[in-house]
Amino acid sequence: MEQVLNDKIDEYKEKLLKSIIEVVNIPSVKDEPKDNAPFGDRIKEALFVTLDIAENLGFKTKNLDNYIGYAQYGDKEEGYIGVIGHLDVVPAGEGWKFPPFSGHIEDEKIYGRGVLDNKGPILAALYALYAIKESRLKLSKPVRIIFGTDEESGFNDVRYYLKKEKPPVMGFTPDCKYPVVYGERGRANIQFEIEYNDKNYKNAADEFFGFLNDYILSSKSCGDRLGIDFSDAEFGVMEMRGHNIHIEDSKFLFNLSLSYPAIVSIDEIIKRIKSKLSKNIKLNLLLNYNPVKFDKNSFLIKSLQKAYEEVTKLDGTPVTTTGGTYAKIMPNIVPFGPSFPGQKGISHNPNEYMSIEDIILNSKIFAQAIYNLAK
């Protein structure tokens, strides 16, 4: 079966590359919301163009009020396999050797903002499903390729999706790395604050900056002085980053970001930090995404591991990641691809690219993975 799908993807190579460049040409950076464009006109355009590509490949498509859309193979509405990526991109920035939305090809690489993160991979997944469809392979479950539009800015696309649709029974997001990722760390943003007035300004400042010095600035990046230096063999050690001291509305404020292993809950972390606070300093939890962890021997993980190993002939032992993907918010989803072991993270950098070889190899892996899950 692998060879049948590989041959189809090789046959559709030029169509796939053309589709990727067409979508990369759209500067789909989040903008002010407008009527019928919750994340701006250019993101809406990218969604329209991508769904049009899917329709022309013969898929049924659905646009959920320009928040998110999908292409489906199979008639049933429930019990589907989901592959979710995103069409929104971070701003291009400076330092490009080619126009950042040109989709320029040089040295067998496509250059452009979003080609790796995440337009190339999700279109590679669409063409993987197209290869399955055109090979007339029978599947027992429907499959959706889901095109998100707010991954870079807060996952409001998926929140909207889950109000309108049931989640997939299983699936993956090609927005991380290989081999299959069975666990993501939790992520949290915390803010400390202390109020002051004209009379107690100095005392408040001394109390606030004394706390920061004693427990943040003098702490290791694992948060040892706060008592939150949790670690385990699978996820590694807690990572703590402090940033953005500022004054607002007669308050001193300081933000702290945490990347924490799955062995601890955010409630326990907050409890330990609060035990170090003086009476006038308050703690606000601004954001939290709990860790994601799947059984390494589950059908989902084993099926994706098998697809990776069969297509690449590489070791596919499941791994964890410090990154954050749609797996944080879309149930039953794990990160899978597109970057291979040893490749550097270039997603948000100038001169973002994806090699044509990697695009095609990803599509072949995705085809086998989708087939393994849905057959």
C-alpha angles and dihedrals in degrees: 000000000000093000093048090055094042091054092051092050091049087051091053096042097113093045090051094050091047091051092049092051091047091057095039087057089069113084093220098181116149113265139172112309118253135181107299091359108084093174099031137281098283095054088048089052092051090052092048093049093047094049089048090054089051092049091051088054088058101258128138108242137195131195114203100210092300092295095102139335143195146203117221135201112195131037105248118097098206136055093033132161112237132207111184129188135150140249099196117097139194118254114285097236124188135303102062121149090203130032103282096231097039099095087222115188119216131151090003092301131114111222123203146106107280098013090118098021094072127304097079096051097044092048088048086056091049091053090045088060089045089056090053091049095047091046087057092230114170117238127191093208132045117246129216128196102204120204111206124195107190107048094119095051111039116309095263088141092063092043087057092046092054090053090057105030140034115251121254118270087232141336146122146258117227093212105102130035148295143298103048112285113226096179141035124191120243118256128210138171117207130186127202119202141179125185123225141181136192092278101047100031095116095043092049091048092049092049094046099044091040088059092047091050095046099043110018112026094039093043125095116247088264092066097244095157089055091050093242100111093128119165143163138181094257102048103021125219131335114271119212127184125182122202148148110043107189146151122239134161093351093310135115108224134191128180126212127189122203133195106192137185123247094250092079135053125226088241091061091047092051091046092055094046092048090055088065097049124105116231097265099048116090128199122216123190102217099177139356135181113185120228118271118223130170130187107264088219095051121121091249096053095041092049093052092043090052093050092050094047095045095050100038101028086223130127108275101190106156118254141191129237140211089212129096125231141160086287085082092067110014109077121235095015129124131188113258121170160297103144119064127221112286096021117128123239106255101151100115097028130101112271094029108183145166121209117237089232091057093047092055094042090051091051090052092049091048092050092054091043094051091047092049091053099041106034 
